[in-house]
mmCIF file of C-alpha atoms in Angstrom:
data_model
loop_
_atom_site.group_PDB
_atom_site.id
_atom_site.type_symbol
_atom_site.label_atom_id
_atom_site.label_comp_id
_atom_site.label_asym_id
_atom_site.label_seq_id
_atom_site.Cartn_x
_atom_site.Cartn_y
_atom_site.Cartn_z
ATOM 1 C CA MET A 155 70.097 127.871 98.575
ATOM 2 C CA ARG A 156 73.179 128.066 100.753
ATOM 3 C CA ILE A 157 75.758 125.678 102.163
ATOM 4 C CA ASN A 158 76.559 126.122 105.834
ATOM 5 C CA ARG A 159 80.306 126.560 106.049
ATOM 6 C CA PHE A 160 82.192 125.195 109.033
ATOM 7 C CA LYS A 161 84.103 127.533 111.316
ATOM 8 C CA ALA A 162 87.227 125.748 110.071
ATOM 9 C CA PRO A 163 87.834 123.181 107.305
ATOM 10 C CA LEU A 164 87.362 119.580 108.336
ATOM 11 C CA TYR A 165 90.694 118.963 106.706
ATOM 12 C CA VAL A 166 93.424 120.804 104.848
ATOM 13 C CA GLN A 167 95.396 119.580 101.852
ATOM 14 C CA PHE A 168 98.870 120.982 102.525
ATOM 15 C CA GLU A 169 101.137 120.841 99.471
ATOM 16 C CA LEU A 170 104.715 121.021 100.687
ATOM 17 C CA THR A 171 106.511 121.059 97.335
ATOM 18 C CA GLU A 172 106.044 120.888 93.578
ATOM 19 C CA ARG A 173 109.158 118.758 93.255
ATOM 20 C CA CYS A 174 108.703 115.109 92.321
ATOM 21 C CA ASN A 175 110.917 112.306 91.068
ATOM 22 C CA ASN A 176 108.131 111.076 88.767
ATOM 23 C CA LYS A 177 106.911 113.023 85.735
ATOM 24 C CA CYS A 178 103.297 111.957 85.217
ATOM 25 C CA TYR A 179 102.087 113.708 82.079
ATOM 26 C CA PHE A 180 98.530 114.019 83.427
ATOM 27 C CA CYS A 181 99.544 115.583 86.770
ATOM 28 C CA TYR A 182 97.479 118.617 87.815
ATOM 29 C CA ASN A 183 100.537 120.053 89.567
ATOM 30 C CA PRO A 184 103.363 120.079 87.005
ATOM 31 C CA LEU A 185 106.714 121.435 88.102
ATOM 32 C CA GLY A 186 107.045 125.160 87.516
ATOM 33 C CA ARG A 187 103.329 125.986 87.567
ATOM 34 C CA ILE A 188 103.600 127.771 90.897
ATOM 35 C CA SER A 189 105.769 130.892 91.032
ATOM 36 C CA GLY A 190 107.733 131.808 94.138
ATOM 37 C CA GLU A 191 109.924 130.165 96.746
ATOM 38 C CA GLU A 192 108.643 127.167 98.690
ATOM 39 C CA LEU A 193 107.569 127.804 102.245
ATOM 40 C CA THR A 194 110.434 127.413 104.702
ATOM 41 C CA THR A 195 110.327 124.994 107.608
ATOM 42 C CA GLN A 196 109.565 127.818 110.025
ATOM 43 C CA GLU A 197 106.835 129.237 107.796
ATOM 44 C CA ILE A 198 105.223 125.802 107.685
ATOM 45 C CA PHE A 199 105.435 125.536 111.478
ATOM 46 C CA ASN A 200 103.740 128.932 111.791
ATOM 47 C CA ILE A 201 100.955 127.938 109.403
ATOM 48 C CA LEU A 202 100.412 124.646 111.233
ATOM 49 C CA SER A 203 100.014 126.593 114.470
ATOM 50 C CA GLN A 204 97.442 128.829 112.767
ATOM 51 C CA LEU A 205 95.525 125.775 111.560
ATOM 52 C CA ARG A 206 95.501 124.359 115.072
ATOM 53 C CA GLU A 207 94.242 127.658 116.470
ATOM 54 C CA ALA A 208 91.520 127.797 113.801
ATOM 55 C CA GLY A 209 90.257 124.342 114.776
ATOM 56 C CA VAL A 210 91.339 122.265 111.800
ATOM 57 C CA PHE A 211 91.120 118.561 112.617
ATOM 58 C CA ARG A 212 92.952 116.737 109.826
ATOM 59 C CA ILE A 213 95.891 117.523 107.565
ATOM 60 C CA ASN A 214 96.887 115.661 104.426
ATOM 61 C CA PHE A 215 100.437 116.404 103.295
ATOM 62 C CA ASN A 216 101.025 116.151 99.569
ATOM 63 C CA GLY A 217 102.857 117.785 96.685
ATOM 64 C CA GLY A 218 104.667 117.066 94.382
ATOM 65 C CA GLU A 219 106.268 114.350 96.431
ATOM 66 C CA PRO A 220 106.443 115.304 100.138
ATOM 67 C CA LEU A 221 109.516 113.123 100.712
ATOM 68 C CA MET A 222 111.495 115.357 98.348
ATOM 69 C CA ARG A 223 111.690 117.753 101.305
ATOM 70 C CA THR A 224 114.587 116.909 103.595
ATOM 71 C CA ASP A 225 112.670 118.450 106.512
ATOM 72 C CA PHE A 226 109.529 116.331 106.056
ATOM 73 C CA LEU A 227 110.030 114.298 109.228
ATOM 74 C CA GLN A 228 110.452 117.531 111.220
ATOM 75 C CA ILE A 229 107.247 118.891 109.716
ATOM 76 C CA ALA A 230 105.306 115.693 110.425
ATOM 77 C CA GLU A 231 106.578 115.538 113.998
ATOM 78 C CA TYR A 232 105.639 119.153 114.662
ATOM 79 C CA ALA A 233 102.159 118.692 113.182
ATOM 80 C CA TYR A 234 101.674 115.566 115.284
ATOM 81 C CA SER A 235 102.705 117.446 118.428
ATOM 82 C CA LEU A 236 99.874 119.919 117.747
ATOM 83 C CA GLY A 237 97.324 117.101 117.823
ATOM 84 C CA PHE A 238 96.319 116.844 114.160
ATOM 85 C CA GLU A 239 95.175 113.623 112.586
ATOM 86 C CA LEU A 240 97.767 113.205 109.827
ATOM 87 C CA HIS A 241 97.842 111.561 106.435
ATOM 88 C CA MET A 242 99.990 111.946 103.343
ATOM 89 C CA ASN A 243 99.900 111.391 99.595
ATOM 90 C CA THR A 244 103.157 109.922 98.340
ATOM 91 C CA ASN A 245 104.323 107.986 95.301
ATOM 92 C CA SER A 246 106.096 105.697 97.835
ATOM 93 C CA THR A 247 109.215 105.386 95.693
ATOM 94 C CA LEU A 248 111.502 107.275 98.089
ATOM 95 C CA VAL A 249 110.455 105.645 101.344
ATOM 96 C CA THR A 250 113.075 103.665 103.269
ATOM 97 C CA PRO A 251 112.567 101.402 106.293
ATOM 98 C CA ASN A 252 113.883 104.154 108.558
ATOM 99 C CA ILE A 253 111.579 106.799 107.074
ATOM 100 C CA ALA A 254 108.590 104.456 107.321
ATOM 101 C CA LYS A 255 109.418 103.649 110.933
ATOM 102 C CA GLU A 256 109.553 107.356 111.808
ATOM 103 C CA ILE A 257 106.386 108.238 109.913
ATOM 104 C CA SER A 258 104.516 105.359 111.566
ATOM 105 C CA ARG A 259 104.798 107.363 114.799
ATOM 106 C CA PHE A 260 102.764 110.198 113.297
ATOM 107 C CA MET A 261 100.223 108.682 110.929
ATOM 108 C CA LYS A 262 98.304 105.441 110.561
ATOM 109 C CA SER A 263 98.018 105.425 106.790
ATOM 110 C CA VAL A 264 99.280 106.903 103.536
ATOM 111 C CA CYS A 265 97.870 107.140 100.039
ATOM 112 C CA THR A 266 99.983 106.106 97.095
ATOM 113 C CA SER A 267 99.442 105.883 93.350
ATOM 114 C CA VAL A 268 99.415 102.805 91.138
ATOM 115 C CA LEU A 269 98.490 103.556 87.531
ATOM 116 C CA SER A 270 98.603 100.138 85.901
ATOM 117 C CA SER A 271 98.983 96.476 86.760
ATOM 118 C CA ASP A 272 101.489 96.304 83.905
ATOM 119 C CA GLU A 273 105.057 97.410 84.685
ATOM 120 C CA GLN A 274 105.803 99.037 81.338
ATOM 121 C CA GLN A 275 102.478 100.877 81.214
ATOM 122 C CA HIS A 276 102.887 102.186 84.763
ATOM 123 C CA ASP A 277 106.435 103.374 84.056
ATOM 124 C CA ARG A 278 105.312 105.106 80.866
ATOM 125 C CA MET A 279 102.493 106.916 82.665
ATOM 126 C CA THR A 280 104.772 108.050 85.488
ATOM 127 C CA GLY A 281 107.502 109.104 83.071
ATOM 128 C CA ARG A 282 110.207 107.080 84.818
ATOM 129 C CA VAL A 283 111.567 103.596 84.208
ATOM 130 C CA GLY A 284 111.617 101.654 87.473
ATOM 131 C CA ALA A 285 108.684 103.473 89.077
ATOM 132 C CA TYR A 286 106.491 100.332 89.117
ATOM 133 C CA ASN A 287 108.978 98.227 91.051
ATOM 134 C CA ASP A 288 109.795 101.183 93.297
ATOM 135 C CA VAL A 289 106.174 101.770 94.316
ATOM 136 C CA LEU A 290 105.532 98.091 95.069
ATOM 137 C CA ARG A 291 108.728 97.983 97.138
ATOM 138 C CA GLY A 292 107.560 101.141 98.916
ATOM 139 C CA ILE A 293 104.131 99.683 99.671
ATOM 140 C CA ASP A 294 105.788 96.626 101.201
ATOM 141 C CA ILE A 295 108.003 98.857 103.358
ATOM 142 C CA TRP A 296 104.963 100.778 104.645
ATOM 143 C CA ARG A 297 103.174 97.557 105.551
ATOM 144 C CA GLU A 298 106.263 96.085 107.238
ATOM 145 C CA ASN A 299 106.155 99.168 109.481
ATOM 146 C CA ASN A 300 102.417 98.864 110.197
ATOM 147 C CA VAL A 301 101.407 101.818 108.044
ATOM 148 C CA GLU A 302 98.156 101.149 106.178
ATOM 149 C CA VAL A 303 98.196 101.884 102.443
ATOM 150 C CA GLU A 304 95.403 103.315 100.332
ATOM 151 C CA VAL A 305 95.949 103.226 96.572
ATOM 152 C CA ASN A 306 94.630 105.900 94.242
ATOM 153 C CA VAL A 307 94.333 105.335 90.500
ATOM 154 C CA CYS A 308 94.091 108.347 88.231
ATOM 155 C CA THR A 309 91.733 106.720 85.748
ATOM 156 C CA SER A 310 91.615 107.707 82.109
ATOM 157 C CA THR A 311 90.840 106.046 78.780
ATOM 158 C CA GLU A 312 94.292 104.453 79.020
ATOM 159 C CA ASN A 313 93.808 102.479 82.214
ATOM 160 C CA TYR A 314 90.207 102.438 83.502
ATOM 161 C CA ARG A 315 89.629 98.887 82.308
ATOM 162 C CA ASP A 316 92.665 97.804 84.344
ATOM 163 C CA ILE A 317 91.169 98.913 87.666
ATOM 164 C CA TYR A 318 90.161 95.381 88.749
ATOM 165 C CA ASN A 319 93.607 94.013 87.881
ATOM 166 C CA ILE A 320 95.143 96.837 89.914
ATOM 167 C CA GLY A 321 92.842 95.811 92.758
ATOM 168 C CA GLU A 322 94.128 92.246 92.599
ATOM 169 C CA LEU A 323 97.727 93.513 92.519
ATOM 170 C CA ILE A 324 97.426 95.762 95.561
ATOM 171 C CA ALA A 325 95.451 93.118 97.459
ATOM 172 C CA ARG A 326 98.514 90.885 97.155
ATOM 173 C CA HIS A 327 100.503 93.704 98.747
ATOM 174 C CA ASP A 328 98.041 94.034 101.653
ATOM 175 C CA CYS A 329 96.553 97.430 100.770
ATOM 176 C CA TYR A 330 93.291 98.253 102.526
ATOM 177 C CA ALA A 331 91.708 100.760 100.127
ATOM 178 C CA LEU A 332 91.341 101.519 96.433
ATOM 179 C CA CYS A 333 90.074 104.834 95.134
ATOM 180 C CA SER A 334 89.638 106.117 91.622
ATOM 181 C CA THR A 335 89.944 109.757 90.677
ATOM 182 C CA ARG A 336 89.025 110.367 87.078
ATOM 183 C CA TYR A 337 91.619 112.266 85.077
ATOM 184 C CA ILE A 338 91.202 116.046 85.389
ATOM 185 C CA LEU A 339 91.960 117.789 82.092
ATOM 186 C CA ASN A 340 95.294 119.600 82.499
ATOM 187 C CA SER A 341 95.746 120.367 78.801
ATOM 188 C CA PRO A 342 93.328 120.483 75.843
ATOM 189 C CA GLU A 343 95.766 118.170 74.056
ATOM 190 C CA ASN A 344 94.849 115.409 76.517
ATOM 191 C CA LYS A 345 91.073 115.477 75.999
ATOM 192 C CA HIS A 346 91.292 111.953 74.576
ATOM 193 C CA LEU A 347 92.049 110.765 78.128
ATOM 194 C CA LEU A 348 88.622 111.847 79.455
ATOM 195 C CA LEU A 349 86.104 109.083 80.122
ATOM 196 C CA ASN A 350 82.734 109.296 78.370
ATOM 197 C CA ARG A 351 79.489 108.058 79.911
ATOM 198 C CA PRO A 352 79.758 104.362 78.886
ATOM 199 C CA GLN A 353 83.380 104.262 80.065
ATOM 200 C CA THR A 354 82.457 105.899 83.377
ATOM 201 C CA GLU A 355 79.680 103.352 83.888
ATOM 202 C CA GLU A 356 82.099 100.531 83.100
ATOM 203 C CA LEU A 357 84.555 101.963 85.636
ATOM 204 C CA ILE A 358 81.807 102.025 88.276
ATOM 205 C CA ASP A 359 80.945 98.387 87.569
ATOM 206 C CA LEU A 360 84.596 97.381 87.894
ATOM 207 C CA LEU A 361 84.937 99.232 91.206
ATOM 208 C CA MET A 362 81.854 97.444 92.506
ATOM 209 C CA LYS A 363 83.419 94.150 91.402
ATOM 210 C CA VAL A 364 86.529 95.000 93.460
ATOM 211 C CA LYS A 365 84.282 95.834 96.410
ATOM 212 C CA GLU A 366 82.408 92.552 96.127
ATOM 213 C CA GLU A 367 85.217 90.136 95.215
ATOM 214 C CA LEU A 368 88.340 91.417 96.989
ATOM 215 C CA PRO A 369 87.433 91.595 100.708
ATOM 216 C CA ILE A 370 90.979 92.505 101.772
ATOM 217 C CA ILE A 371 90.278 95.902 100.149
ATOM 218 C CA ARG A 372 87.900 97.252 102.777
ATOM 219 C CA ASP A 373 87.284 100.652 101.210
ATOM 220 C CA VAL A 374 86.516 101.318 97.528
ATOM 221 C CA SER A 375 85.613 104.858 96.547
ATOM 222 C CA LEU A 376 85.355 107.700 94.050
ATOM 223 C CA PRO A 377 86.796 110.727 95.915
ATOM 224 C CA GLY A 378 86.430 112.729 92.694
ATOM 225 C CA PRO A 379 82.652 112.181 92.796
ATOM 226 C CA VAL A 380 80.698 111.442 89.641
ATOM 227 C CA PRO A 381 77.498 113.506 89.260
ATOM 228 C CA TYR A 382 74.416 111.306 89.164
ATOM 229 C CA CYS A 383 73.173 112.923 85.945
ATOM 230 C CA GLU A 384 76.303 111.734 84.115
ATOM 231 C CA VAL A 385 75.187 108.108 84.319
ATOM 232 C CA GLY A 386 71.995 106.100 83.980
ATOM 233 C CA GLU A 387 69.590 105.876 86.923
ATOM 234 C CA GLU A 388 70.563 102.245 87.445
ATOM 235 C CA TYR A 389 73.954 103.553 88.656
ATOM 236 C CA TYR A 390 72.618 105.909 91.341
ATOM 237 C CA GLU A 391 72.726 103.330 94.130
ATOM 238 C CA LYS A 392 76.257 102.347 93.162
ATOM 239 C CA LEU A 393 77.343 105.984 93.337
ATOM 240 C CA ARG A 394 75.781 106.256 96.790
ATOM 241 C CA LEU A 395 78.200 103.520 97.848
ATOM 242 C CA LEU A 396 81.267 104.823 95.978
ATOM 243 C CA ASN A 397 81.105 108.619 95.828
ATOM 244 C CA VAL A 398 82.911 110.724 98.430
ATOM 245 C CA PRO A 399 80.894 113.985 98.473
ATOM 246 C CA CYS A 400 82.860 117.065 97.502
ATOM 247 C CA GLN A 401 83.468 119.609 100.282
ATOM 248 C CA TYR A 402 84.546 122.279 97.815
ATOM 249 C CA GLY A 403 84.116 125.725 99.325
ATOM 250 C CA TYR A 404 82.840 124.788 102.759
ATOM 251 C CA GLY A 405 84.757 121.947 104.441
ATOM 252 C CA LEU A 406 88.071 121.742 102.612
ATOM 253 C CA ALA A 407 90.999 124.034 101.858
ATOM 254 C CA ARG A 408 94.300 123.618 100.090
ATOM 255 C CA ILE A 409 97.585 125.358 100.874
ATOM 256 C CA SER A 410 100.053 125.535 97.994
ATOM 257 C CA PRO A 411 103.835 125.159 98.360
ATOM 258 C CA VAL A 412 104.131 128.970 98.401
ATOM 259 C CA GLY A 413 101.303 129.580 100.878
ATOM 260 C CA ILE A 414 98.347 130.302 98.577
ATOM 261 C CA VAL A 415 94.953 129.098 99.867
ATOM 262 C CA THR A 416 92.455 127.670 97.353
ATOM 263 C CA PRO A 417 89.244 125.604 97.724
ATOM 264 C CA CYS A 418 90.967 122.343 96.713
ATOM 265 C CA THR A 419 94.166 120.914 95.265
ATOM 266 C CA ILE A 420 93.031 121.241 91.667
ATOM 267 C CA SER A 421 91.588 124.736 91.917
ATOM 268 C CA ASP A 422 93.431 127.937 91.001
ATOM 269 C CA ASP A 423 90.850 130.188 92.679
ATOM 270 C CA GLU A 424 93.023 132.124 95.133
ATOM 271 C CA MET A 425 91.322 132.819 98.452
ATOM 272 C CA GLY A 426 94.332 134.372 100.161
ATOM 273 C CA ASN A 427 98.065 134.305 100.789
ATOM 274 C CA LEU A 428 99.401 132.978 104.088
ATOM 275 C CA ARG A 429 102.542 135.052 103.696
ATOM 276 C CA ILE A 430 100.301 138.109 103.984
ATOM 277 C CA SER A 431 97.288 137.040 106.085
ATOM 278 C CA ASP A 432 96.646 134.421 108.744
ATOM 279 C CA PHE A 433 94.532 131.371 108.017
ATOM 280 C CA SER A 434 91.478 132.285 110.124
ATOM 281 C CA ALA A 435 91.184 135.652 108.378
ATOM 282 C CA ILE A 436 91.359 133.982 104.959
ATOM 283 C CA TRP A 437 88.866 131.243 105.874
ATOM 284 C CA SER A 438 86.320 133.760 107.170
ATOM 285 C CA GLY A 439 86.832 136.176 104.261
ATOM 286 C CA GLY A 440 84.181 137.149 101.736
ATOM 287 C CA ALA A 441 85.925 135.405 98.849
ATOM 288 C CA TRP A 442 84.224 132.167 99.896
ATOM 289 C CA ASP A 443 80.683 133.589 99.596
ATOM 290 C CA LYS A 444 80.208 132.366 96.033
ATOM 291 C CA TYR A 445 80.706 128.806 97.243
ATOM 292 C CA THR A 446 78.446 129.270 100.251
ATOM 293 C CA ASN A 447 75.769 130.511 97.841
ATOM 294 C CA MET A 448 76.487 127.621 95.466
ATOM 295 C CA CYS A 449 77.314 129.902 92.565
ATOM 296 C CA HIS A 450 79.926 127.374 91.458
ATOM 297 C CA ILE A 451 77.413 124.813 90.195
ATOM 298 C CA PRO A 452 74.744 125.125 87.480
ATOM 299 C CA VAL A 453 71.227 126.285 88.302
ATOM 300 C CA SER A 454 69.800 122.913 87.284
ATOM 301 C CA CYS A 455 71.797 121.231 90.059
ATOM 302 C CA LYS A 456 70.045 123.355 92.667
ATOM 303 C CA LYS A 457 66.684 122.018 91.481
ATOM 304 C CA CYS A 458 67.776 118.371 91.598
ATOM 305 C CA GLU A 459 66.469 116.113 94.369
ATOM 306 C CA GLU A 460 69.836 114.353 94.495
ATOM 307 C CA LEU A 461 71.761 117.565 95.311
ATOM 308 C CA SER A 462 72.300 116.783 99.002
ATOM 309 C CA LYS A 463 74.035 113.515 98.073
ATOM 310 C CA CYS A 464 75.676 114.509 94.789
ATOM 311 C CA ARG A 465 76.613 118.195 95.312
ATOM 312 C CA GLY A 466 77.200 118.449 91.590
ATOM 313 C CA GLY A 467 80.053 115.955 91.478
ATOM 314 C CA CYS A 468 83.615 117.233 91.138
ATOM 315 C CA VAL A 469 83.405 120.956 90.425
ATOM 316 C CA VAL A 470 86.874 121.343 88.923
ATOM 317 C CA TYR A 471 86.407 118.299 86.684
ATOM 318 C CA ASP A 472 83.732 120.249 84.823
ATOM 319 C CA GLN A 473 85.507 123.590 85.032
ATOM 320 C CA SER A 474 88.650 122.177 83.436
ATOM 321 C CA MET A 475 86.671 120.985 80.430
ATOM 322 C CA ILE A 476 84.653 124.176 80.052
ATOM 323 C CA SER A 477 87.825 126.281 80.100
ATOM 324 C CA ALA A 478 89.120 124.123 77.222
ATOM 325 C CA GLY A 479 85.916 124.613 75.219
ATOM 326 C CA ILE A 480 84.541 121.135 75.929
ATOM 327 C CA SER A 481 80.952 120.597 77.086
ATOM 328 C CA PRO A 482 80.645 118.128 79.987
ATOM 329 C CA GLU A 483 78.367 115.162 79.240
ATOM 330 C CA THR A 484 75.954 115.850 82.095
ATOM 331 C CA LYS A 485 72.338 116.982 82.166
ATOM 332 C CA LYS A 486 73.234 119.772 84.586
ATOM 333 C CA TRP A 487 74.877 121.713 81.748
ATOM 334 C CA GLU A 488 72.003 121.314 79.317
ATOM 335 C CA LYS A 489 70.283 124.573 78.425
ATOM 336 C CA SER A 490 66.772 124.760 79.777
#
């Protein structure tokens, strides 16, 4: 079985910096993990031109916190001039009315992070006192400048039961979307943050409740998709409504702050270096063959009738646990 790869990624996750004014202890991209100097403004311009030439349609700028870069508005303007559909992930704590007004020229929406409906809990999880009030102020600034706001919640054992309350909170601040990405294990010491099957099913029920009861939130999703075999069959239809299928290895690429290309933002599998090769050469290189041939998911997945919809869930979610010596609670990893 093979996946047909596109001639270019549908979209690229472009990390502009590791730097961030928050210090979330569960972050997959902690400061100092990447070695080397950040890409310069001109290097980023050159890469954006390569992406345009390759046929990339959409770019999502993220980090770190993109607004930590003093040249972010220049970068966004240049990318917009090339015709990309643009989006960004931001903690929204550094946005000002002037910045929001400028960015509204280049993108229709941004994604921001709210981790708890409780101020103290949110500030503890972000590692910075004041982050809760800052993000709500930032969301209001985006909306005052006609930028739509999607909210992502990194859900763990600490906050998954709060997801409906977070939905109510962001609805009051006129946010149009709520997505939940389950915590990806970034250290074996944090394994207590991983959701088990009953907790995952409870999270799904709460997301469906948001979808049904808070109409101002038009989009509710699980962009870190949950594999069907991790939950009971009664949850399959709910996952069909919530899951965003993973494009790992065939329709998505990530560029790190130093120009390394990987299959996604939470993967360390290096496909190439944009300081050495151009993007088209890296995207068409043989390093991607293992993903085209679906070698990155268990054999049992390939036999499953739900594969076309599920695609094995989030690949790196499982890989992070396996590398820490933890067995994922899914049938796909059971020995036949």
